Coordinates of C-alpha atoms in Angstrom, one line a residue:
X1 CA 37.5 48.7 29.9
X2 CA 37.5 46.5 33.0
X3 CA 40.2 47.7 35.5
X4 CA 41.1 44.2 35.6
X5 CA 42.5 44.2 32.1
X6 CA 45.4 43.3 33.2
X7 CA 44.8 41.6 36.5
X8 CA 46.7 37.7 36.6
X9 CA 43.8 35.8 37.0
X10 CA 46.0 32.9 35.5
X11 CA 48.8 33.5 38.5
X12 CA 46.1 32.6 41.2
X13 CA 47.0 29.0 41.6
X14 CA 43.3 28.2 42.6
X15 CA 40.5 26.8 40.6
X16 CA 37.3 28.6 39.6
X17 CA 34.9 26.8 41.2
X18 CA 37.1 28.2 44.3
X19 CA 36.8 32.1 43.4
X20 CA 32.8 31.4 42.6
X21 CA 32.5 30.4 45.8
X22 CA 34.1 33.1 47.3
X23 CA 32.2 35.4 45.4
X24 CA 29.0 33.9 46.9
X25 CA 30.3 33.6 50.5
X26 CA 31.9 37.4 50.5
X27 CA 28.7 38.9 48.6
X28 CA 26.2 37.1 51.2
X29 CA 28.3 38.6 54.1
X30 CA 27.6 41.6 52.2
X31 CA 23.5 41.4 52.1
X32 CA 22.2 43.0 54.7
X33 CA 24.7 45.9 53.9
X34 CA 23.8 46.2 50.7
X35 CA 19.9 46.1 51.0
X36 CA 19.8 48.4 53.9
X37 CA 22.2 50.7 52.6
X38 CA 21.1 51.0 49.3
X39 CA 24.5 52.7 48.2
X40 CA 27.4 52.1 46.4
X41 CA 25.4 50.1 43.7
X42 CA 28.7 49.0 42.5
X43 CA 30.2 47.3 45.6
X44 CA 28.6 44.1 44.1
X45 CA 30.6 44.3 40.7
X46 CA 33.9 45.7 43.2
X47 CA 33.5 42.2 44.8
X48 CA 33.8 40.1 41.6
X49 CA 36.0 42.0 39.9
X50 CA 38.7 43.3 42.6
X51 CA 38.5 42.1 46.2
X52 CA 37.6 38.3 45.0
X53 CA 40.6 38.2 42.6
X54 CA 42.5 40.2 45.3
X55 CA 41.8 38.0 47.9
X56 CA 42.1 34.9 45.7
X57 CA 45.8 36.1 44.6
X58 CA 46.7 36.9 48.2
X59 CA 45.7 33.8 49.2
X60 CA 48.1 31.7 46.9
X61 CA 50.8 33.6 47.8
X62 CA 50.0 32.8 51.6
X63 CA 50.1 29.1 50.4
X64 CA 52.7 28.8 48.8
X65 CA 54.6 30.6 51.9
X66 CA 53.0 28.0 54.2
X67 CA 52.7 30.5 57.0
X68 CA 51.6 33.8 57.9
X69 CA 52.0 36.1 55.1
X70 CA 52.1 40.2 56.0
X71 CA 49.8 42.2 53.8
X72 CA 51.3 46.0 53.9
X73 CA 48.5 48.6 52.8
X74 CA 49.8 51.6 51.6
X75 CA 47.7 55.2 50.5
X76 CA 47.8 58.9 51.5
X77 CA 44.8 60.6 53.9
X78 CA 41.5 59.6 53.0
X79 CA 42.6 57.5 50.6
X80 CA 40.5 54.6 51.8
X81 CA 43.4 52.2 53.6
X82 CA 40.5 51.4 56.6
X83 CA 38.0 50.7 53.9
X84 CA 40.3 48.4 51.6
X85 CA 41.7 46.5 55.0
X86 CA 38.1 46.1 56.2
X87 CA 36.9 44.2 52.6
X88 CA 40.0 42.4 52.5
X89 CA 39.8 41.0 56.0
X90 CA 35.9 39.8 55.2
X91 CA 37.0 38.4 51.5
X92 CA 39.8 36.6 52.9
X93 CA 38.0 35.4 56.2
X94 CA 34.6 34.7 54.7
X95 CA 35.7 33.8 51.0
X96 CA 39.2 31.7 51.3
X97 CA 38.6 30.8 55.2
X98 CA 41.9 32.4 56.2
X99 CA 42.8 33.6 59.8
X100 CA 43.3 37.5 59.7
X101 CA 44.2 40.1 62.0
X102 CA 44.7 43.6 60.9
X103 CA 45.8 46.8 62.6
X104 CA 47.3 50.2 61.5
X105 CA 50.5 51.8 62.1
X106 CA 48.0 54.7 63.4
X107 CA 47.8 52.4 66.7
X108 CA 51.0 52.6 67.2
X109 CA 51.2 55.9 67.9
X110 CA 53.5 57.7 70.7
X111 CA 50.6 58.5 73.6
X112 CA 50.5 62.3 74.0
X113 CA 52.9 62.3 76.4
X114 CA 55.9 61.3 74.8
X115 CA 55.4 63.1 71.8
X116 CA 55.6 66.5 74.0
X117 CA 58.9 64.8 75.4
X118 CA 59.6 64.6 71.6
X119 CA 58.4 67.9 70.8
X120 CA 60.6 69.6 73.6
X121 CA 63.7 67.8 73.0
X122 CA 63.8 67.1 69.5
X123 CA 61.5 69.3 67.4
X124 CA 58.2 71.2 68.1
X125 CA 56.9 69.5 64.7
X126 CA 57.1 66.3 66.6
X127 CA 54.0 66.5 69.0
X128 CA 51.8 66.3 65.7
X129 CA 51.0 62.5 65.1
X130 CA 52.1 61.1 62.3
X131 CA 55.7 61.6 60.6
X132 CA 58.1 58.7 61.2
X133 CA 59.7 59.2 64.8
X134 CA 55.9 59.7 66.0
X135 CA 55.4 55.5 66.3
X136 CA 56.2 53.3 68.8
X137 CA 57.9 51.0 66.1
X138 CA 59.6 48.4 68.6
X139 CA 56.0 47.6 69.8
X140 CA 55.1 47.2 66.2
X141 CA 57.5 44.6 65.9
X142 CA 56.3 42.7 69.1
X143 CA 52.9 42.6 67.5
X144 CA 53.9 40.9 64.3
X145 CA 56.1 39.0 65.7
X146 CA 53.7 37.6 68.3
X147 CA 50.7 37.4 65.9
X148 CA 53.6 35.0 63.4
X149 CA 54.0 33.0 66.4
X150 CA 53.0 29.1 66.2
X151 CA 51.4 29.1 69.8
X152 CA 48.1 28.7 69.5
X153 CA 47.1 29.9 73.1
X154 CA 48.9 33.2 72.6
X155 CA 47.6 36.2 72.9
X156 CA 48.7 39.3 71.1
X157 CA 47.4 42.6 72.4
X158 CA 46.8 45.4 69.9
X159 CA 46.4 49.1 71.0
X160 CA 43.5 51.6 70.1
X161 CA 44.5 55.2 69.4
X162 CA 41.7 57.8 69.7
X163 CA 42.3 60.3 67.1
X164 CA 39.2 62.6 68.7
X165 CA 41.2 63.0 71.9
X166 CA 44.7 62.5 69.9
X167 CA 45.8 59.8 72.7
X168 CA 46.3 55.9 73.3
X169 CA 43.5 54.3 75.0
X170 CA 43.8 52.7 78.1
X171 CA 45.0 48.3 77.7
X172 CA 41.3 47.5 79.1
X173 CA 40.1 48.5 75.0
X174 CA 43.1 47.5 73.5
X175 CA 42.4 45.1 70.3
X176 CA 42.8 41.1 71.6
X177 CA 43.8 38.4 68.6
X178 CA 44.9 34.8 70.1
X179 CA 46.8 32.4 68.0
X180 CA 48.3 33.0 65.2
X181 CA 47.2 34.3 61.8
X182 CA 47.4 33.2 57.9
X183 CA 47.4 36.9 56.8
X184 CA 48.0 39.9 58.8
X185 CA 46.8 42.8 57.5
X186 CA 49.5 46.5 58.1
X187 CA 48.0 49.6 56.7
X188 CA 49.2 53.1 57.4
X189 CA 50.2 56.0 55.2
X190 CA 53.9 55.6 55.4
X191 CA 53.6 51.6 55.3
X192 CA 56.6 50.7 52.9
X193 CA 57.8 54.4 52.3
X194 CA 61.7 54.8 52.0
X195 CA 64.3 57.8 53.2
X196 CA 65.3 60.5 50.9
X197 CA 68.5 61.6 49.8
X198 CA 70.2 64.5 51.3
X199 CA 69.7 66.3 48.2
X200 CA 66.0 65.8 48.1
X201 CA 66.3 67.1 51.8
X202 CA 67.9 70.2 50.8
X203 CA 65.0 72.4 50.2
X204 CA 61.7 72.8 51.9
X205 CA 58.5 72.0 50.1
X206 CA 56.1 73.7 51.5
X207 CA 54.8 76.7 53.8
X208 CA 55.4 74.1 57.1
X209 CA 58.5 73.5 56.2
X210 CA 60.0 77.4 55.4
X211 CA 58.5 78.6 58.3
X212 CA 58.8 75.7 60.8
X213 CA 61.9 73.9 59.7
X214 CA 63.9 76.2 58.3
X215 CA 67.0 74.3 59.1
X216 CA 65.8 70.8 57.8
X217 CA 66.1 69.6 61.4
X218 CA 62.8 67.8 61.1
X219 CA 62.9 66.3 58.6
X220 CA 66.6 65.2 58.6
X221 CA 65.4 63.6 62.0
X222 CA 62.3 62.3 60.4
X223 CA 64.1 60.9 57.4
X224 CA 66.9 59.2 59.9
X225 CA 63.9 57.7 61.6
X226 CA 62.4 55.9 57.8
X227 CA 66.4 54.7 57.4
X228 CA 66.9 53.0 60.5
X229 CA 64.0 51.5 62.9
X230 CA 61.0 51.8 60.2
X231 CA 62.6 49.8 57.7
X232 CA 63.5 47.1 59.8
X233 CA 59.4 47.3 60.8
X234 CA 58.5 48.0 57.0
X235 CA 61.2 44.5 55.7
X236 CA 58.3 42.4 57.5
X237 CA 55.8 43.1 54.4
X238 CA 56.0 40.2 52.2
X239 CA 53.0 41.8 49.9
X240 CA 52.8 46.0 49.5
X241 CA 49.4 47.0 48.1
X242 CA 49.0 51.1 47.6
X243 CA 46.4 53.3 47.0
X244 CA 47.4 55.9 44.6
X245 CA 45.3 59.0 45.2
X246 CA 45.3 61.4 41.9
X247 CA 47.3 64.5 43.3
X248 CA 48.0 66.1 46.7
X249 CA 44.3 68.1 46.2
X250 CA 42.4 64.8 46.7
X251 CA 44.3 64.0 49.7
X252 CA 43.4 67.6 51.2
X253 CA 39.3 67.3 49.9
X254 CA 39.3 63.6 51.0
X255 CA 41.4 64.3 54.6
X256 CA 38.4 66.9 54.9
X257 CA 35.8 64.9 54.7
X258 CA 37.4 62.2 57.0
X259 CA 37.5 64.9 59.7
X260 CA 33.8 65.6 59.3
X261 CA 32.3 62.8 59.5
X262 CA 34.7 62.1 62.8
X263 CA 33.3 65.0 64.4
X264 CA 29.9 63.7 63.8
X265 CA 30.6 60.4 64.5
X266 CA 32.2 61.6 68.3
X267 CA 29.1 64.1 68.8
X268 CA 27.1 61.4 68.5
X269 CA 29.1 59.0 71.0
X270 CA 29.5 61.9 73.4
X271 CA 26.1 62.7 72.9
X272 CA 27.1 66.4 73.2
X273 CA 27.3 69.5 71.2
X274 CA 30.6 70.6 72.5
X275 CA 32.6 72.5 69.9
X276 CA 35.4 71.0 67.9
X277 CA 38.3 72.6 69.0
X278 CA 37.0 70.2 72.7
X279 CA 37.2 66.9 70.7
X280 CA 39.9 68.1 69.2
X281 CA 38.1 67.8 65.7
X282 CA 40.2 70.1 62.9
X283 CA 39.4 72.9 60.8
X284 CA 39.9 73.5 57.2
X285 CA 43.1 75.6 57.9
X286 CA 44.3 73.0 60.8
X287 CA 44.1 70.3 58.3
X288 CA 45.9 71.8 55.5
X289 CA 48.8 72.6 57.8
X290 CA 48.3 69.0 59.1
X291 CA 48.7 67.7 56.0
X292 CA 51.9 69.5 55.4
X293 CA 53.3 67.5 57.7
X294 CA 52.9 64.5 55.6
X295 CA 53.4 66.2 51.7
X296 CA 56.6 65.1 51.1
X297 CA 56.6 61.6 51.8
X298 CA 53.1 61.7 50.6
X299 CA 54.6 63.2 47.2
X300 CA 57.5 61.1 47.1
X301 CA 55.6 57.7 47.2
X302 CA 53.6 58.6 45.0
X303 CA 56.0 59.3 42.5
X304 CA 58.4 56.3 43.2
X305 CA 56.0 53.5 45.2
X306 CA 53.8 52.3 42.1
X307 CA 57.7 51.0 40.5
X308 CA 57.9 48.6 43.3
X309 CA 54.5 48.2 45.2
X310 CA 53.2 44.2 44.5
X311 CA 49.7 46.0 43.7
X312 CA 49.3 49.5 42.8
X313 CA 45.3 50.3 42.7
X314 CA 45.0 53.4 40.6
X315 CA 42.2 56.1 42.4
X316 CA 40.3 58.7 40.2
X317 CA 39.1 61.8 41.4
X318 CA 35.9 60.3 42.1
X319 CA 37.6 58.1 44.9
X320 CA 36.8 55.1 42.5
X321 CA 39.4 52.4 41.4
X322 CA 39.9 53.0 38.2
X323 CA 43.2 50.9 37.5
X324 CA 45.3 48.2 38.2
X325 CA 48.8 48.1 38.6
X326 CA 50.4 44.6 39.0
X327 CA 54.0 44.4 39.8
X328 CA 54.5 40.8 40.9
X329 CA 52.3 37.6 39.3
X330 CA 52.4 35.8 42.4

């Protein structure tokens, strides 16, 4: 069965002859890819079936709106949030000739610095990057609210975090969009997550949190942060797309392979064989305590987002899409 058995193709507002064409602009972009890559032989058939009709159904809502229209993208480690932001951007740039911008929470990251601050006066848990309280969520807001700005001449600056060195870059490589935008495109892990209860507080869920929180000062202090300043950010969304990864194993197998192919990517920048631990690359036993960090907003999302995300697309264990969820018909 197609995963878009249930897609509302009717709900689009735009004509065929329309999504056509956009399947022959987006797939040309494609080409080269394709041909010299010779991989995912389905990426064709993902463009016709999903991003097409993903982009075509974002882009009557943005319509209707009449302005710019804030695209959240939601999905645990490694679920492919980068990936899915990337094809939307083209689709809706080179299919439906929209302005996008896109940029993840991850750039809005507290620099190294000021998470030690955090780390020293709040919570040791708090120099790892990450967990709300870790973002600079008031300059998250300047950057939408710039990018929803009607000044054509304006231009919106959009920092770069280096994950290899775990710090912002300097402003000289910071991300530059001028003007405003039809769709802006907010991806991040927590994107749209909401606080917990005390009672679901209460206990710790995993080793991090017995032997490192103990008290539930963390995450009380994490929690407080998702309640106050993130949902004012996280009200911007107008759309909430998620990626819903299988279980918590795929995030750890995934999160893995993310790290690896970072390492190799920044050995090969560097030029270097310097050892991980210089790039600050992480080990399998870093990473699953990394992750711990993020299981329980991870787990509760995953249990409770799908209810209310616009678009929930469904990931097997083969990091394929293998269902649609649609919440909203346009």
């Amino acid at each position: 069965m197609s995963v878009l058995a249930h897609w509302p193709r009717r709900s689009f507002g735009l004509s065929q002859q329309e999504l056509q064409q956009a399947v022959r602009a987006v797939e040309a972009e494609f080409a080269s890819t394709l041909e010299s890559l010779r991989v995912d032989i389905g990426l064709k058939e993902m463009i016709e079936e999903i991003y097409v009709p993903l982009g075509g159904w974002i882009t009557s809502i943005q319509r209707r709106k009449g302005g710019p229209l804030v695209v959240g993208i939601n999905g645990a480690q490694g679920a492919g949030k980068s990936t899915l932001s990337n094809l939307l951007e083209v689709t809706l740039g080179e299919g439906f000739g929209l302005r996008v911008v896109s940029f993840s929470i991850d750039d809005l990251y507290k620099t190294r610095a000021e998470r030690e601050i955090l780390s020293r006066d709040v919570h040791p848990l708090l120099l790892t990057r990450g967990v709300p309280g870790t973002h600079d969520v008031a300059l998250g807001m300047e950057i939408l609210a710039s990018l929803m700005s009607a000044e054509p001449d304006r231009v919106t600056k959009i920092p770069v975090f280096d994950k290899s060195i775990d710090d912002r870059c300097p402003t000289s490589v910071w991300q530059e969009w001028v003007g405003p935008a039809d769709v802006i495109l907010f991806e991040g892990w927590c994107v749209g997550a909401r606080e917990q209860s005390d009672a679901e507080l209460r206990h710790p869920i995993n080793a991090l949190e017995q032997e490192e929180d103990a008290d539930g000062s963390w995450r009380h202090y994490v929690n407080k942060q998702l309640g106050s300043v993130y949902a004012e950010l996280f009200a911007k969304v107008d759309l909430l797309l998620m990626l819903q990864v299988p279980s918590m194993q795929a995030v750890y197998e995934w999160r893995s392979q993310q790290e690896k192919k970072l390492a190799e990517r920044m050995r090969y920048i560097h030029d270097t064989q310097l050892p991980a631990d210089h790039l600050k690359i992480m080990n399998e036993s870093q990473i699953e305590r990394f992750i711990q960090h993020y299981e329980r907003l991870t787990c509760a999302m995953l249990s409770e987002m799908p209810a209310r995300a616009d678009v929930t697309l469904r990931l097997n264990q083969n990091h394929k899409i293998s269902d649609i969820l649609v919440n909203r018909n346009g």
